[in-house]
Amino acid sequence: MLCQHYKEALIEAAASSAQAQGELRAHLDACASCRAEFEREQTLFASIDAGLHVTANPEVPASLLPRVRARLDEAATPLTHWFQPWIFAAASVALAVTIFLIAPPHHTRPDSQAKQAPQIPVAVTPGISAHQQNSGASARIASSNVDRSQRGHHSTLLRPLASSQLEVLVPPDERDAFASFVAVLGERREVELALVTPGPQREDEPTSLAPLQINELEIRLLAGTESEQSDEAEQKQ
Amino acid sequence: MQELVLVQPGRTAGDQLEREAAQADTRREFEQRLSECGPLAYRVARGVLRNSADAEDVAQEAMLRAYRQFDRLRDRSRFKAWLVRIAFRLALDRLRAGKRRELRDTVWSQPEHQPPAVNAEDLAASNEFQAHLENALAELPEKLRLVLLLAAMEGQTIDEIASMLGISTGTVKSRIFYARRQLAEKLRCYANIIKKR
């Protein structure tokens, strides 16, 4: 009973790696079994600490940091040179499609006329206006005057691109807005993502029309019919 | 007659250069910290996973994640704690997922890593006891386990651990005490292994 009383204090002392003091020290001096138990506890905690030291201090492989650096190189490359051009390409395509859909419909030519019509070369001025350069927009904008009546449909304007950069046709009054938009794209990734993310596909629901409600027709005699009948009766008499 | 304008969206050379310069600066700063903190991340992962190959994978992944989000870390002095937390979390995830590699190099297969043959350390080097110890360590609550591992690492003081984890030194000491007590409770039944040696 007496030894049981000191058990907790004995473990506490062993756990804290401190020497037993005071009443506990006196009991340990007097009780051989508790002294042996205390020594076992001290050994146990010392073994735990030594085992933890082994577990927590393994030799670091020499290949660790070189491998990390190699992976950092791999991670950095696609982010700067591969990913962003694709975002811009997707955004450009989305804008082109939007313009194509928004533009008002044009009169169509017969197919034969369309085949005979020579392909109109698109005059593109490659220079950049001073205003555009000063605006700081990250878009290169060139102007082109095209007779819409000659081309039939503005999609024919999408000439083969000589350069590797993508080109988008926009109405002139939207040019500055588009340049600003492209400049903002680099800072706001959510806009880029929103452009390239396909919208939810909705199937058109068939419209249903309620049947017409027609009240029952009531046929009445026309006004004056009664007097005509009485006139005829008088004539017969 | 309608005028259309041709637009080429693309980066100007100036933007590209600025971006590359910023990336180079970030990379340089990150690598300076990597040499100091990389081994720590490995040891934390190793302490959790008990497998060198897995620990190296996790440490690499932790450092890669840290690099990707390095710009978001406002207080760069917290980098070490941040990396340790990432490594610890990834190691726990790996452990829970139960992914085990075939090549297991356990502690007892690496006698060169064991401490010198002082009495208690020699006892701890007992393969059986070490296995029980690591099992018991794995069963500790996460908070206690991380503090105990960090405290057992060479060169980590109580103050550093407290600063690293954002807790007080008293809390660190308390967690170490309770962690050791819990380990002792689990390992007391194996004390005969120690006695036999």
Coordinates of C-alpha atoms in Angstrom, one line a residue, chain A residues 8 11-12 14-17 37 40-41 43-61 63-65 67-73 75-76 79-81 84 88 92 99 104 106 122 124 136-149 151 154 157 159 161 163 165-172 174-175 178-179 182-183 185-187 192, chain B residues 1-12 15-16 19-20 23 27 30-32 34-44 46-48 50 52 55-57 59-61 63-65 67-68 107 110 112-115 119-125 129-130 133-134 137 140 148-155 177 179-185 187-191 194-195:
Chain A
E8 CA 3.0 7.8 -9.6
I11 CA 7.1 7.5 -12.7
E12 CA 7.0 11.3 -12.7
A14 CA 11.7 9.0 -14.0
A15 CA 9.9 10.7 -16.8
S16 CA 11.3 14.1 -16.0
S17 CA 14.8 12.6 -15.8
E37 CA 11.2 -0.2 -10.1
R40 CA 13.6 0.2 -14.5
E41 CA 11.5 3.3 -15.2
T43 CA 16.0 2.8 -18.1
L44 CA 12.7 2.7 -20.0
F45 CA 12.6 6.4 -20.5
A46 CA 16.3 6.5 -21.4
S47 CA 15.7 3.8 -24.0
I48 CA 12.7 5.7 -25.3
D49 CA 14.8 8.8 -25.7
A50 CA 17.6 6.9 -27.4
G51 CA 15.1 5.2 -29.7
L52 CA 13.6 8.6 -30.6
H53 CA 17.0 10.0 -31.4
V54 CA 17.6 7.1 -33.8
T55 CA 14.2 7.6 -35.4
A56 CA 14.4 11.4 -35.7
N57 CA 17.9 11.7 -37.0
P58 CA 18.3 9.5 -40.0
E59 CA 21.0 10.3 -42.5
V60 CA 19.6 12.6 -45.2
P61 CA 20.2 11.1 -48.7
S63 CA 20.4 13.0 -53.7
L64 CA 17.5 14.8 -51.9
L65 CA 18.4 18.4 -52.8
R67 CA 16.4 15.9 -57.1
V68 CA 14.4 18.7 -55.6
R69 CA 16.2 21.2 -57.8
A70 CA 15.6 19.1 -60.8
R71 CA 11.9 19.0 -60.0
L72 CA 11.8 22.7 -59.5
D73 CA 13.3 23.2 -63.0
A75 CA 7.9 22.7 -62.5
A76 CA 9.0 26.1 -63.6
L79 CA 4.4 27.4 -66.2
T80 CA 6.2 30.1 -68.1
H81 CA 6.5 28.8 -71.6
Q84 CA 0.1 30.7 -70.7
F88 CA -4.3 33.1 -74.5
S92 CA -8.6 34.4 -78.4
I99 CA -17.7 38.1 -82.4
P104 CA -25.5 40.8 -87.6
H106 CA -25.3 39.3 -94.0
V122 CA -6.6 41.0 -96.5
V124 CA -3.1 44.2 -92.7
G136 CA 0.8 49.6 -72.4
A137 CA -1.6 47.0 -73.5
S138 CA 0.0 43.7 -74.2
A139 CA -1.8 43.2 -77.5
R140 CA -0.5 44.1 -80.9
I141 CA -3.3 45.6 -82.9
A142 CA -3.3 46.3 -86.6
S143 CA -6.0 48.0 -88.6
S144 CA -7.6 46.8 -91.8
N145 CA -10.4 48.3 -93.9
V146 CA -12.4 45.6 -95.5
D147 CA -15.5 46.0 -97.7
R148 CA -18.0 43.7 -96.1
S149 CA -20.1 43.5 -99.2
R151 CA -16.4 39.2 -98.7
H154 CA -16.2 37.9 -92.3
L157 CA -11.0 37.1 -93.3
R159 CA -6.3 34.3 -93.4
L161 CA -1.4 33.3 -90.1
S163 CA 3.3 34.5 -87.6
Q165 CA 0.9 34.6 -82.7
L166 CA -2.9 34.4 -82.8
E167 CA -4.9 37.1 -84.4
V168 CA -8.5 38.1 -83.6
L169 CA -10.7 40.4 -85.6
V170 CA -12.7 42.9 -83.7
P171 CA -14.8 46.0 -84.7
P172 CA -12.7 49.2 -84.5
E174 CA -14.0 47.6 -79.6
R175 CA -10.3 47.7 -80.3
F178 CA -10.2 44.5 -76.3
A179 CA -6.6 45.6 -75.7
V182 CA -6.1 41.3 -72.9
A183 CA -3.9 43.4 -70.6
L185 CA -6.2 38.8 -68.6
G186 CA -2.6 38.3 -67.3
E187 CA -3.5 39.6 -63.9
E192 CA -8.9 33.4 -68.3
Chain B
M1 CA -18.0 49.0 -95.6
Q2 CA -17.1 48.0 -92.2
E3 CA -13.7 48.2 -90.6
L4 CA -12.3 45.4 -88.6
V5 CA -9.1 45.4 -86.7
L6 CA -6.6 42.6 -86.3
V7 CA -5.5 42.0 -82.8
Q8 CA -2.6 39.7 -81.7
P9 CA -2.9 39.1 -78.0
G10 CA 0.5 38.2 -76.6
R11 CA 3.0 39.2 -74.1
T12 CA 5.4 42.0 -74.8
D15 CA 6.5 41.8 -69.5
Q16 CA 8.2 38.5 -70.2
R19 CA 8.3 37.9 -65.1
E20 CA 11.5 35.9 -65.7
Q23 CA 10.9 34.1 -61.0
R27 CA 14.0 30.7 -57.0
F30 CA 13.9 29.7 -52.1
E31 CA 17.1 27.7 -52.7
Q32 CA 18.8 29.6 -49.9
L34 CA 16.1 24.9 -49.1
S35 CA 19.6 23.9 -48.0
E36 CA 18.7 24.7 -44.4
C37 CA 15.2 23.3 -44.2
G38 CA 15.2 20.5 -46.7
P39 CA 16.9 18.0 -44.4
L40 CA 14.4 18.9 -41.7
A41 CA 11.5 18.2 -43.9
Y42 CA 13.0 14.8 -44.8
R43 CA 13.6 13.9 -41.2
V44 CA 10.0 14.8 -40.2
R46 CA 11.1 9.9 -42.1
G47 CA 10.0 10.0 -38.5
V48 CA 6.3 9.5 -39.6
R50 CA 9.7 5.0 -41.1
S52 CA 13.6 6.3 -46.4
A55 CA 10.3 10.0 -46.8
E56 CA 12.4 11.3 -49.7
D57 CA 9.3 11.3 -52.0
A59 CA 10.1 15.7 -48.7
Q60 CA 10.5 16.4 -52.4
E61 CA 6.8 16.9 -52.8
M63 CA 9.5 21.3 -51.1
L64 CA 7.8 21.5 -54.5
R65 CA 4.6 22.6 -53.0
Y67 CA 8.0 26.5 -54.0
R68 CA 4.8 26.8 -55.9
V107 CA 16.2 1.5 -38.8
Q110 CA 21.1 0.6 -40.9
E112 CA 25.7 2.9 -39.0
H113 CA 22.8 5.3 -38.0
Q114 CA 22.6 4.0 -34.5
P115 CA 24.1 5.9 -31.6
N119 CA 24.2 1.7 -22.0
A120 CA 20.7 3.1 -22.6
E121 CA 21.3 3.8 -26.3
D122 CA 22.6 0.3 -26.8
L123 CA 19.4 -1.0 -25.2
A124 CA 17.3 1.2 -27.5
A125 CA 19.2 -0.3 -30.5
F129 CA 12.3 -2.6 -28.8
Q130 CA 12.8 -0.1 -31.6
L133 CA 8.8 2.2 -30.0
E134 CA 8.0 3.2 -33.6
L137 CA 5.1 6.6 -31.8
L140 CA 0.5 9.1 -30.6
L148 CA 8.4 14.8 -29.9
L149 CA 10.0 14.2 -33.2
L150 CA 11.2 17.8 -33.5
A151 CA 12.5 17.7 -29.9
A152 CA 14.5 14.5 -30.7
M153 CA 16.1 16.0 -33.7
E154 CA 19.6 17.3 -33.3
G155 CA 20.0 21.0 -33.2
F177 CA 6.2 15.2 -21.2
A179 CA 4.2 12.1 -25.2
R180 CA 7.0 10.4 -23.3
R181 CA 4.5 9.3 -20.7
Q182 CA 2.2 7.8 -23.3
L183 CA 5.1 6.0 -24.9
A184 CA 6.2 4.6 -21.6
E185 CA 2.7 3.3 -20.9
L187 CA 6.3 0.2 -23.9
R188 CA 6.3 -0.8 -20.2
C189 CA 5.2 -4.3 -21.1
Y190 CA 8.3 -4.6 -23.3
A191 CA 10.6 -3.6 -20.5
I194 CA 15.5 -4.1 -22.2
K195 CA 16.2 -6.0 -19.1

